[in-house]
Amino acid sequence: MEQRKEASIINVRDLNLFYGEKQALFGVDLAIQEKEVTALIGPSGCGKSTFLRTLNRMNDLIDGVKITGDVVIDHENIYRSNDVIKLRTKVGMVFQKPNLFPMSIYDNVAYGPRMQGIKNKKELNIIVEDSLRSAAIWDEVKDRLKTSALGLSGGQQQRVCIARAIAMKPDIILMDEPTSALDPISTLKIEELITNMKKDYTIVIVTHNMQQAARISDKTAFFLNGEIVEYDDTDNIFSTPQDQRTEDYVTGRFG
Ligand SMILES: Nc1ncnc2c1ncn2[C@@H]1O[C@H](COP(=O)(O)OP(=O)(O)OP(=O)(O)O)[C@@H](O)[C@H]1O
Ligand SMILES: [Mg+2]
């Protein structure tokens, strides 16, 4: 399995993670390429979300977590730097369930930029419009920007969540099963959106949906029991997996 180091924006080396006594990640190595979509697949409980959260230090918020090994993003070892705010600006996240704030659509998207100190109204207007356009939701919400974001459908809310992430101008966007709570049409919209977004962003997405991984990702990592069993071009993972366990999983024989 070839990992082209020169284009990788995230380099993970020998990463171990413990929840208290319980080890959840075992010696994970992975080089994630810039401006590609990388899918993380594997059965429930194998460590996909745990791994994803190590990439923007979201596990720091959980008591008793211990992490060893290196996560290097853009040449910076993120566990040796204390600037978590800067890291989370660079590495945005979209969760399984839309988690908009109980405020207007506009204020949701402007929230991050305002926290960064941007106060100029014109500037904020531009950021909000650009972000909503990039998230393919502008036309649906442009006439109701000042109404509550919670009045939108689930699929619309999830695209506003993506707009909110984009408004921070991240390089990398992490998505943890972003379509699992959505209907098939909203799911397709988000998949299309992700495919378009990769010209500007590096995307790492956890999905239980094998077809989704095959449709939208360039690379796929198969996790099992806290380890990466196989990582390769998505086409190879689904057509000619090298490991029997990968084959069993992608053909639906287990998990
Ligand atoms: N906050 C936590 N405290 C203790 N153990 C945890 C915590 N979060 C996850 N785990 C454990 O770590 C392991 C990996 O969990 P994780 O949520 O990363 O799996 P996953 O692959 O995302 O699963 P799913 O597909 O069900 O979302 C599991 O055994 C889980 O029980
Ligand atoms: Mg998970």
PDB file of N, CA, C and O in Angstrom, residues 182-238:
ATOM      1  N   LEU A 182     -30.533  11.151   7.796  1.00  0.00           N
ATOM      2  CA  LEU A 182     -31.231  11.844   6.706  1.00  0.00           C
ATOM      3  C   LEU A 182     -31.925  10.883   5.741  1.00  0.00           C
ATOM      4  O   LEU A 182     -31.546   9.730   5.609  1.00  0.00           O
ATOM      5  N   ASP A 183     -32.924  11.424   5.050  1.00  0.00           N
ATOM      6  CA  ASP A 183     -33.622  10.640   4.027  1.00  0.00           C
ATOM      7  C   ASP A 183     -32.721  10.511   2.786  1.00  0.00           C
ATOM      8  O   ASP A 183     -31.731  11.224   2.658  1.00  0.00           O
ATOM      9  N   PRO A 184     -33.076   9.591   1.868  1.00  0.00           N
ATOM     10  CA  PRO A 184     -32.206   9.333   0.709  1.00  0.00           C
ATOM     11  C   PRO A 184     -31.935  10.557  -0.171  1.00  0.00           C
ATOM     12  O   PRO A 184     -30.818  10.714  -0.674  1.00  0.00           O
ATOM     13  N   ILE A 185     -32.918  11.436  -0.329  1.00  0.00           N
ATOM     14  CA  ILE A 185     -32.696  12.590  -1.207  1.00  0.00           C
ATOM     15  C   ILE A 185     -31.739  13.589  -0.561  1.00  0.00           C
ATOM     16  O   ILE A 185     -30.793  14.068  -1.191  1.00  0.00           O
ATOM     17  N   SER A 186     -31.948  13.853   0.730  1.00  0.00           N
ATOM     18  CA  SER A 186     -31.005  14.729   1.443  1.00  0.00           C
ATOM     19  C   SER A 186     -29.613  14.115   1.456  1.00  0.00           C
ATOM     20  O   SER A 186     -28.606  14.820   1.366  1.00  0.00           O
ATOM     21  N   THR A 187     -29.573  12.794   1.589  1.00  0.00           N
ATOM     22  CA  THR A 187     -28.286  12.104   1.602  1.00  0.00           C
ATOM     23  C   THR A 187     -27.553  12.328   0.286  1.00  0.00           C
ATOM     24  O   THR A 187     -26.362  12.663   0.270  1.00  0.00           O
ATOM     25  N   LEU A 188     -28.271  12.180  -0.830  1.00  0.00           N
ATOM     26  CA  LEU A 188     -27.640  12.389  -2.134  1.00  0.00           C
ATOM     27  C   LEU A 188     -27.148  13.816  -2.291  1.00  0.00           C
ATOM     28  O   LEU A 188     -26.074  14.049  -2.841  1.00  0.00           O
ATOM     29  N   LYS A 189     -27.930  14.771  -1.775  1.00  0.00           N
ATOM     30  CA  LYS A 189     -27.506  16.179  -1.860  1.00  0.00           C
ATOM     31  C   LYS A 189     -26.196  16.391  -1.118  1.00  0.00           C
ATOM     32  O   LYS A 189     -25.297  17.085  -1.587  1.00  0.00           O
ATOM     33  N   ILE A 190     -26.109  15.791   0.059  1.00  0.00           N
ATOM     34  CA  ILE A 190     -24.878  15.955   0.847  1.00  0.00           C
ATOM     35  C   ILE A 190     -23.720  15.245   0.155  1.00  0.00           C
ATOM     36  O   ILE A 190     -22.595  15.749   0.130  1.00  0.00           O
ATOM     37  N   GLU A 191     -23.991  14.095  -0.434  1.00  0.00           N
ATOM     38  CA  GLU A 191     -22.916  13.384  -1.148  1.00  0.00           C
ATOM     39  C   GLU A 191     -22.390  14.218  -2.313  1.00  0.00           C
ATOM     40  O   GLU A 191     -21.183  14.308  -2.536  1.00  0.00           O
ATOM     41  N   GLU A 192     -23.316  14.831  -3.058  1.00  0.00           N
ATOM     42  CA  GLU A 192     -22.915  15.697  -4.171  1.00  0.00           C
ATOM     43  C   GLU A 192     -22.083  16.861  -3.671  1.00  0.00           C
ATOM     44  O   GLU A 192     -21.072  17.236  -4.251  1.00  0.00           O
ATOM     45  N   LEU A 193     -22.564  17.412  -2.551  1.00  0.00           N
ATOM     46  CA  LEU A 193     -21.872  18.540  -1.940  1.00  0.00           C
ATOM     47  C   LEU A 193     -20.445  18.145  -1.553  1.00  0.00           C
ATOM     48  O   LEU A 193     -19.481  18.866  -1.850  1.00  0.00           O
ATOM     49  N   ILE A 194     -20.299  16.994  -0.925  1.00  0.00           N
ATOM     50  CA  ILE A 194     -18.970  16.539  -0.501  1.00  0.00           C
ATOM     51  C   ILE A 194     -18.059  16.370  -1.717  1.00  0.00           C
ATOM     52  O   ILE A 194     -16.900  16.778  -1.707  1.00  0.00           O
ATOM     53  N   THR A 195     -18.610  15.798  -2.777  1.00  0.00           N
ATOM     54  CA  THR A 195     -17.823  15.595  -3.996  1.00  0.00           C
ATOM     55  C   THR A 195     -17.339  16.939  -4.557  1.00  0.00           C
ATOM     56  O   THR A 195     -16.201  17.064  -4.998  1.00  0.00           O
ATOM     57  N   ASN A 196     -18.206  17.946  -4.501  1.00  0.00           N
ATOM     58  CA  ASN A 196     -17.796  19.278  -4.985  1.00  0.00           C
ATOM     59  C   ASN A 196     -16.815  19.964  -4.045  1.00  0.00           C
ATOM     60  O   ASN A 196     -15.973  20.744  -4.469  1.00  0.00           O
ATOM     61  N   MET A 197     -16.957  19.666  -2.744  1.00  0.00           N
ATOM     62  CA  MET A 197     -16.125  20.362  -1.757  1.00  0.00           C
ATOM     63  C   MET A 197     -14.668  19.947  -1.808  1.00  0.00           C
ATOM     64  O   MET A 197     -13.795  20.677  -1.333  1.00  0.00           O
ATOM     65  N   LYS A 198     -14.389  18.777  -2.381  1.00  0.00           N
ATOM     66  CA  LYS A 198     -13.013  18.299  -2.235  1.00  0.00           C
ATOM     67  C   LYS A 198     -12.013  19.067  -3.083  1.00  0.00           C
ATOM     68  O   LYS A 198     -10.815  18.906  -2.892  1.00  0.00           O
ATOM     69  N   LYS A 199     -12.502  19.925  -3.983  1.00  0.00           N
ATOM     70  CA  LYS A 199     -11.520  20.763  -4.673  1.00  0.00           C
ATOM     71  C   LYS A 199     -10.931  21.813  -3.719  1.00  0.00           C
ATOM     72  O   LYS A 199      -9.842  22.304  -3.933  1.00  0.00           O
ATOM     73  N   ASP A 200     -11.663  22.122  -2.675  1.00  0.00           N
ATOM     74  CA  ASP A 200     -11.189  23.133  -1.730  1.00  0.00           C
ATOM     75  C   ASP A 200     -10.768  22.581  -0.367  1.00  0.00           C
ATOM     76  O   ASP A 200     -10.063  23.261   0.375  1.00  0.00           O
ATOM     77  N   TYR A 201     -11.272  21.411  -0.016  1.00  0.00           N
ATOM     78  CA  TYR A 201     -11.048  20.909   1.336  1.00  0.00           C
ATOM     79  C   TYR A 201     -10.583  19.461   1.328  1.00  0.00           C
ATOM     80  O   TYR A 201     -10.889  18.703   0.416  1.00  0.00           O
ATOM     81  N   THR A 202      -9.893  19.116   2.405  1.00  0.00           N
ATOM     82  CA  THR A 202      -9.587  17.716   2.673  1.00  0.00           C
ATOM     83  C   THR A 202     -10.704  17.215   3.580  1.00  0.00           C
ATOM     84  O   THR A 202     -11.008  17.834   4.593  1.00  0.00           O
ATOM     85  N   ILE A 203     -11.314  16.105   3.196  1.00  0.00           N
ATOM     86  CA  ILE A 203     -12.471  15.627   3.952  1.00  0.00           C
ATOM     87  C   ILE A 203     -12.224  14.211   4.469  1.00  0.00           C
ATOM     88  O   ILE A 203     -11.777  13.334   3.715  1.00  0.00           O
ATOM     89  N   VAL A 204     -12.481  14.018   5.751  1.00  0.00           N
ATOM     90  CA  VAL A 204     -12.406  12.681   6.334  1.00  0.00           C
ATOM     91  C   VAL A 204     -13.796  12.351   6.846  1.00  0.00           C
ATOM     92  O   VAL A 204     -14.360  13.092   7.661  1.00  0.00           O
ATOM     93  N   ILE A 205     -14.366  11.270   6.357  1.00  0.00           N
ATOM     94  CA  ILE A 205     -15.767  10.973   6.663  1.00  0.00           C
ATOM     95  C   ILE A 205     -15.915   9.543   7.181  1.00  0.00           C
ATOM     96  O   ILE A 205     -15.368   8.589   6.606  1.00  0.00           O
ATOM     97  N   VAL A 206     -16.626   9.414   8.295  1.00  0.00           N
ATOM     98  CA  VAL A 206     -17.000   8.092   8.799  1.00  0.00           C
ATOM     99  C   VAL A 206     -18.351   7.736   8.193  1.00  0.00           C
ATOM    100  O   VAL A 206     -19.273   8.552   8.209  1.00  0.00           O
ATOM    101  N   THR A 207     -18.469   6.540   7.656  1.00  0.00           N
ATOM    102  CA  THR A 207     -19.776   6.122   7.155  1.00  0.00           C
ATOM    103  C   THR A 207     -19.986   4.625   7.348  1.00  0.00           C
ATOM    104  O   THR A 207     -19.053   3.836   7.266  1.00  0.00           O
ATOM    105  N   HIS A 208     -21.235   4.287   7.639  1.00  0.00           N
ATOM    106  CA  HIS A 208     -21.605   2.878   7.715  1.00  0.00           C
ATOM    107  C   HIS A 208     -22.109   2.384   6.380  1.00  0.00           C
ATOM    108  O   HIS A 208     -22.383   1.201   6.204  1.00  0.00           O
ATOM    109  N   ASN A 209     -22.285   3.338   5.472  1.00  0.00           N
ATOM    110  CA  ASN A 209     -22.913   3.028   4.203  1.00  0.00           C
ATOM    111  C   ASN A 209     -21.821   2.746   3.164  1.00  0.00           C
ATOM    112  O   ASN A 209     -21.129   3.646   2.706  1.00  0.00           O
ATOM    113  N   MET A 210     -21.690   1.482   2.828  1.00  0.00           N
ATOM    114  CA  MET A 210     -20.631   1.045   1.922  1.00  0.00           C
ATOM    115  C   MET A 210     -20.753   1.703   0.552  1.00  0.00           C
ATOM    116  O   MET A 210     -19.772   2.086  -0.058  1.00  0.00           O
ATOM    117  N   GLN A 211     -22.005   1.812   0.070  1.00  0.00           N
ATOM    118  CA  GLN A 211     -22.205   2.439  -1.243  1.00  0.00           C
ATOM    119  C   GLN A 211     -21.755   3.895  -1.194  1.00  0.00           C
ATOM    120  O   GLN A 211     -21.181   4.413  -2.139  1.00  0.00           O
ATOM    121  N   GLN A 212     -22.048   4.525  -0.059  1.00  0.00           N
ATOM    122  CA  GLN A 212     -21.643   5.917   0.079  1.00  0.00           C
ATOM    123  C   GLN A 212     -20.122   6.046   0.028  1.00  0.00           C
ATOM    124  O   GLN A 212     -19.591   6.901  -0.681  1.00  0.00           O
ATOM    125  N   ALA A 213     -19.437   5.199   0.765  1.00  0.00           N
ATOM    126  CA  ALA A 213     -17.967   5.243   0.747  1.00  0.00           C
ATOM    127  C   ALA A 213     -17.473   5.048  -0.683  1.00  0.00           C
ATOM    128  O   ALA A 213     -16.598   5.774  -1.166  1.00  0.00           O
ATOM    129  N   ALA A 214     -18.062   4.073  -1.386  1.00  0.00           N
ATOM    130  CA  ALA A 214     -17.630   3.777  -2.756  1.00  0.00           C
ATOM    131  C   ALA A 214     -17.919   4.954  -3.688  1.00  0.00           C
ATOM    132  O   ALA A 214     -17.132   5.261  -4.573  1.00  0.00           O
ATOM    133  N   ARG A 215     -19.065   5.614  -3.456  1.00  0.00           N
ATOM    134  CA  ARG A 215     -19.452   6.721  -4.348  1.00  0.00           C
ATOM    135  C   ARG A 215     -18.589   7.959  -4.159  1.00  0.00           C
ATOM    136  O   ARG A 215     -18.227   8.619  -5.118  1.00  0.00           O
ATOM    137  N   ILE A 216     -18.298   8.307  -2.918  1.00  0.00           N
ATOM    138  CA  ILE A 216     -17.730   9.647  -2.719  1.00  0.00           C
ATOM    139  C   ILE A 216     -16.265   9.679  -2.321  1.00  0.00           C
ATOM    140  O   ILE A 216     -15.656  10.743  -2.383  1.00  0.00           O
ATOM    141  N   SER A 217     -15.662   8.553  -1.917  1.00  0.00           N
ATOM    142  CA  SER A 217     -14.309   8.690  -1.379  1.00  0.00           C
ATOM    143  C   SER A 217     -13.237   8.279  -2.384  1.00  0.00           C
ATOM    144  O   SER A 217     -13.466   7.464  -3.269  1.00  0.00           O
ATOM    145  N   ASP A 218     -12.067   8.885  -2.212  1.00  0.00           N
ATOM    146  CA  ASP A 218     -10.904   8.516  -3.008  1.00  0.00           C
ATOM    147  C   ASP A 218     -10.125   7.396  -2.328  1.00  0.00           C
ATOM    148  O   ASP A 218      -9.627   6.486  -2.968  1.00  0.00           O
ATOM    149  N   LYS A 219     -10.008   7.522  -0.991  1.00  0.00           N
ATOM    150  CA  LYS A 219      -9.287   6.520  -0.206  1.00  0.00           C
ATOM    151  C   LYS A 219     -10.236   5.977   0.853  1.00  0.00           C
ATOM    152  O   LYS A 219     -11.111   6.699   1.329  1.00  0.00           O
ATOM    153  N   THR A 220     -10.007   4.724   1.218  1.00  0.00           N
ATOM    154  CA  THR A 220     -10.807   4.130   2.282  1.00  0.00           C
ATOM    155  C   THR A 220      -9.893   3.416   3.268  1.00  0.00           C
ATOM    156  O   THR A 220      -8.962   2.710   2.861  1.00  0.00           O
ATOM    157  N   ALA A 221     -10.178   3.639   4.555  1.00  0.00           N
ATOM    158  CA  ALA A 221      -9.470   2.901   5.609  1.00  0.00           C
ATOM    159  C   ALA A 221     -10.480   1.993   6.299  1.00  0.00           C
ATOM    160  O   ALA A 221     -11.542   2.461   6.733  1.00  0.00           O
ATOM    161  N   PHE A 222     -10.150   0.711   6.387  1.00  0.00           N
ATOM    162  CA  PHE A 222     -11.026  -0.246   7.062  1.00  0.00           C
ATOM    163  C   PHE A 222     -10.506  -0.498   8.466  1.00  0.00           C
ATOM    164  O   PHE A 222      -9.388  -0.986   8.650  1.00  0.00           O
ATOM    165  N   PHE A 223     -11.325  -0.149   9.456  1.00  0.00           N
ATOM    166  CA  PHE A 223     -10.968  -0.322  10.863  1.00  0.00           C
ATOM    167  C   PHE A 223     -11.599  -1.603  11.410  1.00  0.00           C
ATOM    168  O   PHE A 223     -12.738  -1.941  11.072  1.00  0.00           O
ATOM    169  N   LEU A 224     -10.855  -2.257  12.295  1.00  0.00           N
ATOM    170  CA  LEU A 224     -11.408  -3.398  13.012  1.00  0.00           C
ATOM    171  C   LEU A 224     -10.739  -3.439  14.383  1.00  0.00           C
ATOM    172  O   LEU A 224      -9.501  -3.394  14.468  1.00  0.00           O
ATOM    173  N   ASN A 225     -11.540  -3.496  15.437  1.00  0.00           N
ATOM    174  CA  ASN A 225     -11.000  -3.582  16.802  1.00  0.00           C
ATOM    175  C   ASN A 225      -9.899  -2.559  17.087  1.00  0.00           C
ATOM    176  O   ASN A 225      -8.873  -2.892  17.677  1.00  0.00           O
ATOM    177  N   GLY A 226     -10.101  -1.342  16.638  1.00  0.00           N
ATOM    178  CA  GLY A 226      -9.151  -0.289  16.971  1.00  0.00           C
ATOM    179  C   GLY A 226      -7.889  -0.256  16.129  1.00  0.00           C
ATOM    180  O   GLY A 226      -6.957   0.495  16.437  1.00  0.00           O
ATOM    181  N   GLU A 227      -7.839  -1.075  15.081  1.00  0.00           N
ATOM    182  CA  GLU A 227      -6.674  -1.057  14.200  1.00  0.00           C
ATOM    183  C   GLU A 227      -7.115  -0.799  12.769  1.00  0.00           C
ATOM    184  O   GLU A 227      -8.247  -1.120  12.413  1.00  0.00           O
ATOM    185  N   ILE A 228      -6.194  -0.269  11.967  1.00  0.00           N
ATOM    186  CA  ILE A 228      -6.486  -0.196  10.541  1.00  0.00           C
ATOM    187  C   ILE A 228      -6.008  -1.489   9.904  1.00  0.00           C
ATOM    188  O   ILE A 228      -4.823  -1.830   9.959  1.00  0.00           O
ATOM    189  N   VAL A 229      -6.958  -2.230   9.353  1.00  0.00           N
ATOM    190  CA  VAL A 229      -6.629  -3.490   8.695  1.00  0.00           C
ATOM    191  C   VAL A 229      -6.084  -3.215   7.297  1.00  0.00           C
ATOM    192  O   VAL A 229      -5.136  -3.838   6.847  1.00  0.00           O
ATOM    193  N   GLU A 230      -6.701  -2.254   6.621  1.00  0.00           N
ATOM    194  CA  GLU A 230      -6.310  -1.993   5.237  1.00  0.00           C
ATOM    195  C   GLU A 230      -6.673  -0.564   4.871  1.00  0.00           C
ATOM    196  O   GLU A 230      -7.721  -0.044   5.264  1.00  0.00           O
ATOM    197  N   TYR A 231      -5.773   0.047   4.106  1.00  0.00           N
ATOM    198  CA  TYR A 231      -5.989   1.431   3.643  1.00  0.00           C
ATOM    199  C   TYR A 231      -5.505   1.505   2.210  1.00  0.00           C
ATOM    200  O   TYR A 231      -4.380   1.102   1.913  1.00  0.00           O
ATOM    201  N   ASP A 232      -6.347   1.998   1.329  1.00  0.00           N
ATOM    202  CA  ASP A 232      -5.950   1.982  -0.085  1.00  0.00           C
ATOM    203  C   ASP A 232      -6.905   2.875  -0.879  1.00  0.00           C
ATOM    204  O   ASP A 232      -7.849   3.455  -0.313  1.00  0.00           O
ATOM    205  N   ASP A 233      -6.659   2.944  -2.189  1.00  0.00           N
ATOM    206  CA  ASP A 233      -7.640   3.599  -3.048  1.00  0.00           C
ATOM    207  C   ASP A 233      -8.978   2.903  -2.834  1.00  0.00           C
ATOM    208  O   ASP A 233      -9.031   1.666  -2.742  1.00  0.00           O
ATOM    209  N   THR A 234     -10.038   3.704  -2.805  1.00  0.00           N
ATOM    210  CA  THR A 234     -11.362   3.140  -2.551  1.00  0.00           C
ATOM    211  C   THR A 234     -11.703   2.030  -3.549  1.00  0.00           C
ATOM    212  O   THR A 234     -12.241   0.986  -3.162  1.00  0.00           O
ATOM    213  N   ASP A 235     -11.352   2.247  -4.808  1.00  0.00           N
ATOM    214  CA  ASP A 235     -11.636   1.222  -5.836  1.00  0.00           C
ATOM    215  C   ASP A 235     -11.015  -0.114  -5.456  1.00  0.00           C
ATOM    216  O   ASP A 235     -11.627  -1.168  -5.618  1.00  0.00           O
ATOM    217  N   ASN A 236      -9.772  -0.067  -4.974  1.00  0.00           N
ATOM    218  CA  ASN A 236      -9.099  -1.315  -4.603  1.00  0.00           C
ATOM    219  C   ASN A 236      -9.755  -1.973  -3.398  1.00  0.00           C
ATOM    220  O   ASN A 236      -9.925  -3.191  -3.355  1.00  0.00           O
ATOM    221  N   ILE A 237     -10.116  -1.152  -2.410  1.00  0.00           N
ATOM    222  CA  ILE A 237     -10.737  -1.709  -1.199  1.00  0.00           C
ATOM    223  C   ILE A 237     -12.017  -2.463  -1.557  1.00  0.00           C
ATOM    224  O   ILE A 237     -12.306  -3.528  -1.012  1.00  0.00           O
ATOM    225  N   PHE A 238     -12.770  -1.912  -2.498  1.00  0.00           N
ATOM    226  CA  PHE A 238     -14.046  -2.546  -2.826  1.00  0.00           C
ATOM    227  C   PHE A 238     -13.952  -3.610  -3.913  1.00  0.00           C
ATOM    228  O   PHE A 238     -14.802  -4.488  -3.992  1.00  0.00           O
TER     229      PHE A 238
END
